[in-house]
XYZ file of C-alpha atoms in Angstrom:
784
model
C 102.072 -91.280 -24.207
C 100.602 -92.459 -27.486
C 98.120 -94.614 -25.603
C 96.496 -91.624 -23.807
C 96.215 -89.377 -26.881
C 92.855 -90.762 -28.150
C 91.317 -90.075 -24.751
C 92.786 -86.597 -24.287
C 91.939 -85.247 -27.722
C 88.091 -85.371 -27.511
C 88.280 -84.232 -23.900
C 90.282 -81.121 -24.823
C 87.969 -80.384 -27.723
C 84.916 -80.577 -25.461
C 86.608 -78.362 -22.852
C 86.896 -75.464 -25.274
C 83.503 -75.887 -26.908
C 80.495 -73.734 -25.993
C 77.153 -75.326 -26.559
C 74.630 -72.496 -27.144
C 71.466 -72.816 -25.112
C 68.055 -72.899 -26.780
C 67.443 -69.371 -25.531
C 69.656 -66.423 -26.336
C 69.681 -65.696 -22.630
C 71.136 -69.087 -21.663
C 74.724 -70.346 -22.220
C 76.204 -73.783 -21.722
C 79.840 -74.713 -21.302
C 81.716 -77.860 -20.339
C 84.911 -78.383 -18.400
C 86.800 -81.558 -17.339
C 86.926 -82.072 -13.618
C 90.741 -82.212 -13.441
C 91.403 -78.672 -14.728
C 93.404 -76.289 -12.540
C 92.061 -72.915 -11.257
C 92.357 -70.194 -13.868
C 91.299 -72.503 -16.697
C 89.214 -70.598 -19.299
C 85.739 -72.096 -19.459
C 84.198 -69.820 -22.084
C 84.239 -66.388 -23.717
C 81.245 -64.647 -22.104
C 81.633 -61.324 -23.906
C 81.695 -63.003 -27.301
C 78.821 -65.403 -26.604
C 76.657 -62.636 -25.115
C 77.540 -60.187 -27.874
C 78.710 -57.596 -25.330
C 81.665 -55.254 -25.614
C 84.353 -56.330 -23.114
C 84.994 -52.714 -22.142
C 81.383 -52.262 -20.938
C 81.390 -55.214 -18.502
C 82.854 -53.292 -15.576
C 80.542 -50.311 -16.131
C 77.524 -52.605 -16.201
C 78.547 -54.112 -12.836
C 78.622 -57.673 -14.087
C 78.456 -60.178 -11.234
C 78.208 -63.939 -11.020
C 75.758 -65.707 -8.687
C 76.127 -69.449 -8.035
C 73.127 -71.513 -7.049
C 73.721 -73.162 -3.697
C 76.190 -70.488 -2.586
C 79.332 -72.431 -3.668
C 81.840 -70.441 -5.661
C 83.626 -72.460 -8.335
C 83.942 -69.852 -11.073
C 84.919 -66.254 -11.527
C 84.707 -63.701 -14.342
C 87.737 -61.907 -15.739
C 86.142 -58.518 -16.517
C 89.188 -57.351 -18.441
C 89.095 -60.303 -20.863
C 85.358 -61.052 -20.624
C 85.915 -64.785 -20.011
C 84.610 -67.269 -17.448
C 87.465 -68.778 -15.412
C 87.669 -71.769 -13.111
C 88.091 -70.539 -9.525
C 88.770 -73.859 -7.798
C 89.497 -77.420 -8.814
C 86.340 -79.437 -9.404
C 85.585 -82.887 -8.100
C 82.727 -84.317 -10.115
C 82.220 -87.193 -7.723
C 81.917 -84.851 -4.736
C 79.522 -82.570 -6.585
C 77.216 -85.063 -8.294
C 78.065 -88.480 -6.737
C 77.326 -90.985 -9.538
C 74.749 -89.016 -11.469
C 75.008 -89.518 -15.217
C 74.878 -85.785 -15.754
C 76.626 -83.197 -13.632
C 75.966 -79.528 -14.208
C 76.528 -76.360 -12.206
C 74.020 -73.553 -12.680
C 75.149 -69.951 -12.588
C 73.347 -66.667 -12.979
C 75.059 -63.749 -14.682
C 73.590 -60.372 -13.714
C 74.365 -57.134 -15.557
C 72.958 -53.692 -14.755
C 72.258 -50.638 -16.875
C 70.098 -52.112 -18.266
C 69.340 -54.935 -15.871
C 69.778 -58.343 -17.577
C 69.903 -61.880 -16.276
C 71.596 -64.747 -18.107
C 71.637 -68.374 -17.072
C 74.831 -70.419 -17.499
C 75.040 -74.197 -17.250
C 78.514 -75.737 -16.945
C 78.715 -79.480 -17.532
C 81.412 -81.166 -15.443
C 83.069 -83.854 -17.583
C 84.271 -86.980 -15.887
C 87.904 -88.128 -16.072
C 89.181 -91.477 -14.934
C 90.636 -90.353 -11.611
C 89.183 -93.093 -9.382
C 90.143 -96.741 -9.290
C 87.572 -99.464 -8.579
C 87.356 -100.434 -4.929
C 85.620 -103.299 -3.184
C 83.639 -102.730 -0.001
C 85.810 -105.339 1.724
C 89.381 -106.246 0.960
C 88.659 -109.878 1.887
C 85.468 -111.786 1.082
C 84.694 -115.035 2.847
C 82.258 -117.438 1.134
C 80.927 -120.814 2.090
C 79.772 -123.629 -0.169
C 78.580 -127.088 0.607
C 80.547 -129.899 -0.719
C 77.471 -131.399 -2.294
C 76.916 -128.369 -4.401
C 76.364 -129.256 -8.029
C 78.480 -127.755 -10.762
C 76.876 -124.549 -11.853
C 76.227 -123.385 -8.341
C 76.595 -119.638 -8.136
C 78.138 -117.652 -5.318
C 77.194 -113.950 -5.566
C 79.969 -111.484 -4.896
C 79.777 -107.894 -3.766
C 80.270 -105.485 -6.603
C 83.126 -103.034 -6.613
C 82.575 -99.291 -6.462
C 83.997 -96.813 -8.942
C 83.092 -93.171 -8.397
C 83.628 -92.398 -12.080
C 80.813 -92.795 -14.590
C 80.293 -93.868 -18.148
C 83.243 -95.524 -19.825
C 85.375 -94.671 -16.792
C 83.206 -96.815 -14.491
C 83.610 -100.548 -13.899
C 83.857 -102.403 -17.182
C 84.491 -106.018 -16.180
C 85.733 -108.380 -13.505
C 88.485 -110.991 -13.597
C 89.013 -113.982 -11.331
C 92.335 -115.645 -10.704
C 92.607 -119.082 -12.422
C 90.972 -121.943 -10.511
C 90.279 -125.649 -11.209
C 86.873 -125.560 -9.513
C 85.619 -122.004 -9.921
C 84.958 -119.595 -12.742
C 83.631 -116.048 -12.908
C 80.233 -115.090 -14.334
C 79.077 -111.519 -14.814
C 75.362 -110.728 -14.916
C 73.930 -107.339 -15.860
C 71.179 -106.138 -13.577
C 68.148 -104.219 -14.802
C 69.737 -100.924 -13.868
C 72.892 -101.757 -15.833
C 75.078 -102.717 -12.885
C 77.328 -105.715 -13.522
C 77.042 -108.362 -10.806
C 80.016 -110.769 -10.458
C 79.287 -114.322 -9.414
C 81.528 -117.319 -8.803
C 80.285 -120.461 -10.598
C 81.201 -123.903 -9.434
C 82.596 -125.760 -12.467
C 83.690 -128.979 -10.823
C 82.360 -130.883 -7.813
C 84.126 -130.161 -4.585
C 85.790 -132.481 -2.147
C 86.137 -130.833 1.187
C 88.503 -133.607 2.387
C 90.958 -132.729 -0.422
C 90.639 -128.907 -0.359
C 88.690 -127.310 2.489
C 89.506 -123.719 1.596
C 90.009 -122.097 -1.795
C 91.844 -118.740 -2.074
C 91.026 -116.603 -5.100
C 91.653 -113.022 -6.242
C 88.830 -110.961 -7.726
C 89.902 -108.001 -9.883
C 87.601 -105.154 -11.006
C 88.640 -103.227 -14.134
C 87.252 -99.922 -15.350
C 86.960 -98.781 -18.974
C 89.227 -95.759 -18.701
C 92.390 -95.102 -20.625
C 94.639 -96.085 -18.994
C 92.683 -98.811 -17.236
C 92.513 -98.717 -13.441
C 91.748 -101.713 -11.249
C 91.034 -102.861 -7.722
C 91.283 -106.292 -6.092
C 89.742 -108.254 -3.266
C 90.756 -111.593 -1.749
C 88.060 -114.258 -1.957
C 88.199 -117.113 0.561
C 85.789 -119.997 -0.104
C 85.109 -122.446 2.687
C 83.671 -125.765 1.571
C 80.933 -126.943 3.950
C 79.207 -130.177 4.302
C 75.460 -131.054 4.496
C 72.740 -128.549 3.579
C 72.934 -128.442 -0.184
C 69.846 -126.411 -1.264
C 69.930 -122.637 -0.867
C 66.826 -120.427 -0.608
C 65.670 -119.208 -4.024
C 63.956 -115.858 -4.595
C 61.256 -115.893 -7.249
C 61.776 -113.653 -9.150
C 65.292 -112.755 -8.122
C 64.813 -109.138 -9.254
C 61.434 -107.412 -8.857
C 60.042 -103.903 -9.127
C 57.359 -102.127 -7.036
C 55.676 -98.740 -7.627
C 54.685 -96.822 -4.525
C 53.285 -93.300 -3.983
C 55.396 -90.977 -1.913
C 54.156 -89.957 1.526
C 52.178 -93.192 2.062
C 51.381 -93.833 5.738
C 54.113 -95.334 7.863
C 53.753 -99.134 8.006
C 52.405 -99.519 4.466
C 53.213 -102.947 2.988
C 55.645 -102.599 0.101
C 55.902 -106.285 -0.868
C 56.256 -109.784 0.534
C 59.220 -111.668 -0.826
C 58.516 -115.030 -2.487
C 61.381 -117.310 -1.455
C 61.483 -121.117 -1.529
C 63.959 -123.701 -0.106
C 63.758 -127.323 -1.286
C 65.255 -128.495 1.953
C 63.050 -129.357 4.831
C 63.219 -129.067 8.552
C 65.825 -126.659 9.866
C 67.515 -126.548 6.463
C 64.267 -125.181 4.997
C 63.557 -122.581 7.678
C 64.573 -119.157 6.364
C 65.584 -115.905 7.957
C 65.486 -112.548 6.066
C 67.893 -109.652 6.499
C 68.948 -106.606 4.536
C 72.137 -106.930 2.551
C 74.356 -103.879 2.761
C 76.569 -103.138 -0.219
C 78.247 -100.193 -1.806
C 75.298 -99.658 -4.147
C 72.862 -99.920 -1.262
C 74.851 -98.261 1.521
C 72.186 -98.840 4.117
C 70.101 -95.706 3.607
C 67.038 -97.750 2.775
C 67.300 -99.495 6.174
C 66.178 -96.181 7.717
C 63.175 -96.014 5.405
C 62.022 -99.652 5.223
C 61.600 -102.464 7.731
C 61.945 -106.186 6.982
C 60.190 -108.926 8.951
C 62.924 -111.577 9.459
C 60.357 -114.423 9.585
C 57.772 -113.485 6.911
C 59.879 -111.428 4.469
C 57.392 -108.541 4.481
C 58.885 -105.164 3.649
C 57.048 -102.126 5.043
C 57.670 -98.364 5.160
C 59.324 -97.143 8.327
C 59.219 -93.347 7.676
C 57.463 -91.096 5.114
C 59.008 -91.344 1.649
C 59.915 -88.253 -0.373
C 60.069 -88.403 -4.168
C 62.076 -85.158 -4.255
C 64.758 -86.697 -2.039
C 65.027 -89.909 -4.071
C 62.762 -91.242 -6.783
C 63.826 -94.916 -6.430
C 65.494 -97.283 -3.957
C 67.424 -100.494 -4.580
C 66.865 -103.012 -1.763
C 69.022 -106.120 -1.420
C 67.755 -108.955 0.853
C 69.775 -111.909 2.078
C 67.791 -115.099 2.819
C 69.555 -117.703 4.972
C 68.262 -121.117 5.936
C 68.917 -122.774 9.270
C 70.775 -125.724 7.870
C 74.227 -126.710 8.895
C 75.944 -125.173 7.258
C 73.330 -122.519 6.417
C 72.675 -121.624 2.794
C 71.491 -118.299 1.553
C 69.787 -116.712 -1.407
C 69.535 -113.063 -2.530
C 66.550 -111.011 -3.620
C 66.753 -107.609 -5.303
C 63.812 -105.241 -5.072
C 63.564 -101.842 -6.848
C 61.027 -99.487 -5.262
C 60.062 -96.639 -7.618
C 58.131 -93.739 -6.067
C 55.215 -92.008 -7.753
C 55.335 -88.216 -7.376
C 52.397 -86.419 -5.774
C 51.931 -82.659 -5.535
C 53.260 -82.248 -2.007
C 55.585 -79.279 -2.536
C 54.480 -75.686 -2.907
C 56.189 -73.466 -5.480
C 59.066 -71.315 -4.254
C 59.437 -67.661 -5.258
C 62.925 -66.163 -5.369
C 63.321 -62.391 -5.740
C 66.651 -62.158 -7.528
C 66.746 -58.367 -7.699
C 64.342 -55.525 -6.821
C 64.865 -51.936 -7.999
C 63.241 -49.838 -5.273
C 62.509 -46.979 -5.230
C 61.519 -46.335 -8.849
C 61.048 -42.845 -10.301
C 57.423 -41.857 -10.831
C 58.265 -40.776 -14.393
C 59.621 -44.218 -15.304
C 58.638 -45.210 -18.836
C 56.418 -48.270 -19.409
C 58.527 -51.394 -19.679
C 61.019 -50.402 -16.984
C 62.261 -53.510 -15.175
C 61.275 -53.419 -11.497
C 62.300 -56.875 -10.291
C 63.705 -60.191 -11.475
C 61.756 -63.153 -10.111
C 62.644 -66.832 -10.214
C 60.349 -69.753 -9.388
C 60.984 -73.420 -8.764
C 59.004 -76.429 -7.644
C 60.588 -79.617 -6.344
C 57.787 -81.738 -7.791
C 58.015 -83.245 -11.268
C 55.792 -83.277 -14.337
C 52.670 -81.141 -14.139
C 53.149 -80.875 -10.385
C 56.303 -78.863 -11.041
C 54.901 -76.564 -13.753
C 54.497 -73.096 -12.191
C 52.897 -69.886 -13.426
C 53.120 -66.438 -11.802
C 50.300 -63.944 -11.216
C 49.963 -60.384 -9.871
C 46.872 -58.236 -9.264
C 45.407 -56.837 -12.510
C 44.759 -53.368 -11.078
C 48.469 -52.731 -10.477
C 50.384 -50.717 -13.103
C 52.798 -53.617 -13.570
C 52.976 -56.840 -15.546
C 55.054 -60.014 -15.625
C 57.199 -60.849 -18.637
C 58.689 -64.320 -19.051
C 62.452 -64.087 -19.558
C 63.094 -67.825 -19.942
C 62.053 -70.984 -18.173
C 61.220 -70.324 -14.523
C 62.470 -66.731 -14.694
C 60.312 -63.627 -15.022
C 60.730 -59.856 -15.142
C 58.316 -57.485 -13.400
C 58.012 -54.327 -15.536
C 55.928 -51.166 -15.428
C 52.744 -51.300 -17.472
C 51.513 -47.734 -17.212
C 52.281 -44.266 -15.828
C 53.134 -43.867 -12.149
C 52.082 -40.937 -9.966
C 53.616 -40.643 -6.503
C 51.051 -38.027 -5.510
C 48.313 -40.653 -5.987
C 50.258 -43.654 -4.705
C 53.597 -43.286 -2.916
C 54.208 -47.034 -3.074
C 52.714 -50.421 -3.884
C 52.490 -53.654 -1.957
C 53.024 -56.101 -4.804
C 51.913 -59.658 -4.121
C 53.312 -62.284 -6.492
C 51.370 -65.591 -6.557
C 52.948 -68.798 -7.820
C 50.479 -71.550 -8.794
C 51.521 -75.036 -9.896
C 49.559 -77.303 -12.262
C 49.135 -80.169 -9.824
C 45.861 -81.560 -8.508
C 45.044 -80.132 -6.087
C 46.941 -76.995 -6.918
C 49.438 -75.504 -4.505
C 49.871 -71.746 -4.203
C 52.671 -69.642 -2.747
C 52.700 -65.880 -2.567
C 55.304 -63.310 -1.631
C 54.684 -59.624 -1.021
C 57.247 -56.864 -1.298
C 56.895 -53.104 -1.084
C 57.871 -50.930 -4.037
C 58.486 -47.279 -3.196
C 57.760 -44.601 -5.811
C 60.379 -41.842 -5.850
C 59.178 -38.281 -6.308
C 60.040 -36.061 -9.264
C 59.289 -32.359 -9.387
C 56.158 -32.477 -11.537
C 53.878 -30.222 -9.461
C 54.247 -26.461 -9.102
C 53.496 -24.816 -5.739
C 49.936 -23.565 -5.519
C 48.391 -20.661 -3.629
C 44.878 -21.233 -2.309
C 43.686 -18.000 -4.001
C 45.472 -15.854 -6.624
C 45.164 -12.681 -4.545
C 44.310 -11.627 -1.011
C 43.649 -8.537 1.082
C 45.789 -7.301 3.984
C 45.674 -4.190 6.164
C 48.402 -2.327 8.002
C 48.220 0.770 10.167
C 50.145 3.725 8.903
C 53.148 4.815 10.946
C 53.631 1.248 12.164
C 57.203 0.447 13.160
C 59.417 -1.226 10.538
C 59.260 -5.001 10.902
C 55.506 -5.072 11.590
C 53.868 -8.284 10.373
C 51.382 -7.486 7.624
C 50.157 -10.821 6.256
C 51.165 -14.451 5.815
C 50.762 -16.153 2.458
C 50.655 -19.895 2.277
C 51.195 -22.264 -0.638
C 51.167 -26.032 -0.901
C 53.065 -28.502 -3.080
C 51.966 -32.154 -3.390
C 55.553 -33.232 -4.089
C 57.852 -34.295 -1.274
C 61.373 -33.718 -0.047
C 63.302 -30.929 -1.737
C 60.633 -30.845 -4.466
C 58.162 -29.620 -1.813
C 60.531 -27.298 0.069
C 59.100 -23.844 -0.651
C 60.699 -20.419 -0.556
C 58.829 -17.118 -0.890
C 60.023 -13.884 -2.481
C 58.545 -10.522 -3.480
C 58.569 -9.523 -7.145
C 58.795 -5.977 -8.427
C 55.610 -4.830 -10.168
C 56.820 -1.450 -11.454
C 53.680 0.332 -10.242
C 55.440 2.499 -7.645
C 58.314 4.871 -8.315
C 60.142 3.309 -5.400
C 60.701 -0.474 -5.610
C 58.200 -2.507 -3.631
C 61.127 -4.063 -1.753
C 61.703 -0.653 -0.175
C 58.352 -1.002 1.583
C 57.992 -4.718 2.317
C 60.062 -7.844 2.803
C 58.983 -11.476 3.130
C 60.254 -14.359 5.201
C 61.333 -16.836 2.545
C 60.556 -19.817 4.779
C 57.073 -19.094 6.189
C 55.724 -16.472 3.771
C 55.149 -13.738 6.394
C 55.240 -10.216 4.918
C 56.822 -7.471 7.069
C 57.128 -3.728 6.604
C 60.558 -2.302 5.857
C 59.681 1.316 6.716
C 56.829 3.217 8.302
C 53.999 3.739 5.800
C 52.174 7.003 5.176
C 48.502 6.708 4.295
C 48.484 10.204 2.872
C 51.257 9.208 0.447
C 50.306 5.618 -0.463
C 46.912 4.162 0.343
C 47.305 0.737 -1.252
C 50.154 -1.511 -2.430
C 50.107 -4.495 -4.708
C 52.695 -6.968 -3.428
C 53.408 -9.739 -5.967
C 54.608 -12.855 -4.116
C 56.370 -15.709 -5.864
C 56.678 -19.160 -4.313
C 59.294 -21.517 -5.714
C 60.128 -25.113 -4.826
C 63.647 -26.527 -4.506
C 63.234 -29.097 -7.284
C 65.379 -29.348 -10.386
C 64.206 -27.631 -12.444
C 62.379 -25.454 -9.908
C 58.666 -24.728 -10.405
C 56.904 -21.599 -9.179
C 53.640 -19.659 -9.066
C 52.619 -16.155 -8.023
C 49.897 -14.434 -6.045
C 49.156 -10.779 -5.346
C 48.514 -9.370 -1.877
C 46.641 -6.028 -1.852
C 47.946 -4.209 1.210
C 45.674 -1.369 2.322
C 47.195 1.266 4.589
C 44.830 2.163 7.433
C 44.601 5.835 8.188
C 45.758 7.204 11.525
C 44.780 10.602 12.835
C 48.204 12.108 12.389
C 47.244 15.328 10.545
C 45.602 18.330 12.191
C 43.009 20.301 10.196
C 44.427 23.041 7.972
C 42.475 26.298 7.492
C 42.306 27.188 3.816
C 40.226 30.322 4.177
C 40.858 32.823 5.474
C 44.556 32.583 4.980
C 46.113 34.325 7.984
C 49.803 34.300 8.950
C 50.534 32.528 12.186
C 50.024 34.812 15.171
C 47.789 37.243 13.205
C 44.039 37.794 13.144
C 41.632 38.055 10.273
C 39.728 41.371 10.152
C 36.216 41.414 8.746
C 33.854 44.409 8.535
C 30.078 44.142 8.428
C 27.298 46.737 8.242
C 26.474 48.258 11.565
C 22.805 47.458 11.216
C 22.269 43.787 10.262
C 19.618 41.335 11.034
C 20.218 38.012 12.870
C 21.252 35.281 10.463
C 23.454 37.607 8.469
C 26.441 35.675 6.935
C 29.574 37.322 8.187
C 32.168 34.975 6.646
C 32.922 31.270 6.214
C 35.830 29.258 7.605
C 37.071 26.643 5.100
C 39.377 23.896 6.451
C 40.692 20.587 5.123
C 42.266 17.525 6.749
C 44.825 15.276 4.986
C 43.434 12.259 6.839
C 40.383 10.377 5.627
C 37.213 8.859 6.968
C 36.274 9.780 10.520
C 39.682 11.351 10.982
C 38.767 13.886 8.273
C 35.304 14.773 9.564
C 35.637 18.417 10.693
C 33.568 20.447 13.095
C 33.764 24.226 13.824
C 33.446 25.712 17.296
C 33.621 29.200 18.940
C 35.794 29.358 21.994
C 33.828 30.475 25.022
C 34.537 33.931 26.385
C 33.525 35.802 29.528
C 31.120 37.930 27.583
C 28.375 36.758 25.295
C 29.103 37.271 21.615
C 26.357 38.201 19.125
C 27.754 35.636 16.642
C 27.528 31.935 16.094
C 29.350 29.425 13.867
C 27.722 26.559 11.971
C 29.330 23.337 13.310
C 29.494 21.550 9.983
C 29.760 24.312 7.373
C 31.980 26.773 9.260
C 29.687 29.705 8.418
C 29.798 32.576 10.903
C 26.475 34.360 11.206
C 25.012 37.151 13.296
C 23.151 35.611 16.214
C 21.464 38.834 17.506
C 21.155 42.491 16.514
C 24.257 44.582 17.104
C 22.200 47.591 18.303
C 24.281 50.104 16.358
C 27.493 49.423 18.325
C 30.711 50.019 16.393
C 33.047 48.253 18.805
C 34.982 45.364 17.176
C 34.344 41.813 18.303
C 37.138 39.241 18.675
C 36.171 35.597 17.880
C 38.386 32.512 18.189
C 37.161 29.738 15.864
C 38.499 26.215 16.541
C 38.391 23.504 13.857
C 38.442 19.920 15.227
C 38.635 16.587 13.440
C 36.787 13.401 14.515
C 39.903 11.299 15.195
C 40.980 9.668 18.408
C 42.538 11.646 19.905
C 41.065 14.650 18.168
C 43.358 17.229 16.601
C 42.419 20.901 16.131
C 43.447 24.239 14.628
C 42.142 27.721 15.482
C 41.933 31.146 13.818
C 41.213 34.583 15.280
C 38.473 36.611 13.556
C 38.033 40.340 14.372
C 34.621 41.646 13.251
C 34.122 45.449 13.041
C 30.655 46.929 12.394
C 30.894 49.921 10.010
C 28.636 51.883 7.759
C 30.456 50.815 4.574
C 31.012 47.269 5.768
C 29.009 45.666 2.945
C 31.449 46.570 0.208
C 34.467 45.549 2.288
C 32.814 42.222 3.154
C 32.201 41.454 -0.514
C 35.818 42.230 -1.370
C 37.255 40.320 1.527
C 35.106 37.260 0.961
C 36.070 37.106 -2.762
C 33.512 34.369 -3.415
C 32.521 33.495 -7.001
C 29.113 34.625 -8.090
C 26.753 32.157 -9.687
C 24.703 32.793 -12.732
C 21.390 31.148 -13.696
C 23.281 29.032 -16.219
C 25.627 27.741 -13.511
C 22.655 26.896 -11.357
C 21.083 24.786 -14.106
C 24.371 22.979 -14.803
C 24.769 22.175 -11.146
C 21.240 20.813 -11.056
C 21.909 18.516 -14.018
C 25.119 17.221 -12.458
C 23.317 16.452 -9.217
C 20.537 14.589 -11.064
C 23.090 12.529 -13.034
C 25.078 11.654 -9.939
C 21.952 10.596 -8.072
C 20.820 8.413 -11.016
C 24.180 6.676 -11.336
C 24.393 6.124 -7.588
C 20.908 4.646 -7.513
C 21.681 2.284 -10.416
C 24.886 1.094 -8.705
C 23.016 0.518 -5.452
C 20.416 -1.582 -7.270
C 23.109 -3.688 -8.973
C 24.987 -4.238 -5.715
C 21.777 -5.107 -3.903
C 20.878 -7.741 -6.512
C 24.375 -9.218 -6.359
C 24.352 -9.282 -2.557
C 20.914 -10.925 -2.523
C 22.062 -13.644 -4.920
C 25.197 -14.313 -2.888
C 23.319 -14.462 0.396
C 20.721 -16.744 -1.154
C 23.429 -19.107 -2.422
C 25.168 -18.964 0.976
C 28.500 -18.291 -0.678
C 31.341 -16.217 0.670
C 32.433 -15.367 -2.875
C 30.459 -14.657 -6.021
C 30.931 -14.354 -9.749
C 28.945 -12.395 -12.277
C 30.875 -13.656 -15.300
C 28.628 -13.370 -18.308
C 26.230 -10.765 -16.867
C 27.759 -8.110 -19.079
C 29.112 -10.414 -21.769
C 28.911 -8.909 -25.260
C 27.726 -10.618 -28.413
C 29.201 -10.487 -31.900
C 32.113 -8.067 -31.934
C 31.073 -6.179 -28.820
C 33.454 -6.280 -25.884
C 32.689 -8.778 -23.146
C 33.004 -7.930 -19.476
C 32.589 -9.638 -16.123
C 32.237 -8.873 -12.456
C 33.682 -10.981 -9.712
C 33.715 -10.202 -6.029
C 33.747 -11.469 -2.486
C 31.429 -10.755 0.443
C 32.632 -9.950 3.945
C 31.155 -11.886 6.888
C 28.914 -8.924 7.800
C 27.280 -9.009 4.341
C 29.108 -6.029 2.822
C 31.128 -6.300 -0.345
C 34.824 -6.886 0.327
C 36.129 -6.397 -3.208
C 34.893 -6.357 -6.799
C 36.780 -7.441 -9.934
C 35.742 -5.711 -13.157
C 37.196 -7.091 -16.397
C 36.707 -6.480 -20.086
C 37.996 -7.997 -23.341
C 38.027 -5.930 -26.512
C 38.427 -6.721 -30.179
C 42.222 -6.725 -29.818
C 42.022 -9.657 -27.420
C 43.757 -7.569 -24.758
C 42.213 -7.877 -21.300
C 41.948 -5.089 -18.732
C 41.015 -6.137 -15.213
C 40.526 -3.930 -12.199
C 39.987 -4.904 -8.598
C 37.803 -2.474 -6.755
C 37.883 -2.617 -2.983
C 36.087 -0.608 -0.350
C 38.453 1.560 1.565
C 38.767 0.194 5.110
C 38.082 3.700 6.506
C 35.331 4.613 4.103
C 32.454 3.100 6.085
C 31.317 1.360 2.870
C 31.111 4.615 0.922
C 34.236 4.808 -1.295
C 35.771 2.593 -3.979
C 39.452 2.095 -4.687
C 40.048 0.691 -8.184
C 43.357 -1.151 -8.331
C 44.868 -2.033 -11.700
C 46.890 -5.249 -11.524
C 50.499 -5.271 -12.617
């Protein structure tokens, strides 16, 4: 109707208004309590400056403090909607302000916004008296002006919608007076206007009406029955009628709050007073559990500990009755205001924690959202947060009582896989109260470390003719990453140094790095292999590194000696003539043999097979020279010799040749032709001498160098040594270096020789002693 329009118009305007909070991260809306579910409270997307289409992707969610759900968010429209009908009186009782606090959380990036929704009161409650019928008594000798206090009505609404005034039905003797208490509550009283005559009217029936200030006005009534009594005509009087006391919270039980000052002008039984608590709608009896009242002395004491955070003030009503007949009573009103002390520790609330966090997270990445609150007031409720300074994190204040924990430096999972972060909350009270909460933050691994071999190259040995699948060597690499970033796989690379791919000789177990042969190896064909091994992790992108394994093939005595001279078809004999008359020691011929094996397996020895008759010849075991052992005594009969050539392997292999020697007169010429040996000249002899001297000098110099190096290594107690810089050039001269490793028995295992020329191109060679050389031969291996 037209009468309700002035009330509805400002209410509707306030319902659709958004009051921006002081901080850009805080919103405030208002909604009347009588709105139906689905009512639009505010446009979140517009007020936050966020595109409506991004709300769902950012996983917007609404968190209500206290766990009660009254609102919901329409992600499609970006508005805050009412989810259930609100009852302001149920939510906030009779508090002057009524607000619901919400937290709006959005991810990607993580943001927290605080929303306060003010619940506006509407006049939906009528005034109501505690009792529908009130019975009062008054002495007939009461003077005009006597006051009879009435119980106030209760209206759950606030402000202009609360109780505005009282009305009393017309009466010849009584009128209504309304007093305003210190806290603003209107106290109705019945005032006697005209002297009473109990004999004329013993009982007066009145109607008390309470009216609120709403539009339209609502009211409630109570019947008032006044009994007129005779005799005791002076009630107890409280001085002052309304008093105030300040008291610290948590005082000991039994502490004296106050002693009421009440007087009664009557004497005798009419002046004896009895104290009792008066229960009303504004003092619903809660204080009776906290305070005790001595019915004889009027002393009020604490009954239980008081808590400022539960209630900061209490209104106590006391009824004082005398023992007259009829009894008269007075009323005292006491307001107890509590003084806050710092008796509550701060509370830390972890709203959201992002764990684990990538180790490559940039500084400023939000790790956690932290809220703090303290139930105390004033300085006792002011809280600040702290974390350890040595942590790579810092606290950033979002808005009041809300903080963000962000990264403050680089993270490295290989140094610290996680952090125990302790957050300390300290209030400003005296003495201070501290609360701390610890949570574990895990650091997630990223593939930032390549696999690493312990050494860039290694030495392995394998016997020739070993069966395919023989284990040669196991390489091992490590990766400080974890998970798939540390899962390693091994593979063999092609180096292009052999005509046949290296994979035709070796394979590797990709999981454990063990190298196996693919075919049987032949020392006489290949003495050493360079096997490049690559190790790769399973990260994304994958990281890798390489190492080289020098595989030396160990010789096996699998080749019999081969006779080079004399060259005789199989099954035939070699015929040699010598002069009939020769002296002992005469060189008849020389057997020349070779062995494809090496080392001890290639050491050859020459032997004459024993016969039944003694032969006048002998063979030199090492040189293979056949000489006359004793004079032939002019005999021309041929002699048959079987010469056997043996190697030094295990088992030993041998080859034999048959030599038939015939003494003849012209045997000298035939011997010279058959032997076909080159003749040396004096010049050749001198050249050979110079070559021998040069070889001896070079060998001696090398021995001296190796001896010095070995002495230095043994003195340093090192298993490996480096001569970098010993042969370093100056100016534009090439620089070179030696680097090697000693075996446990003190002999040199390998030697690296490197040089750098003017073209800045490096040539490096690894020289290793042949395993079968008995420390006498070098193998120089050029890396791929």
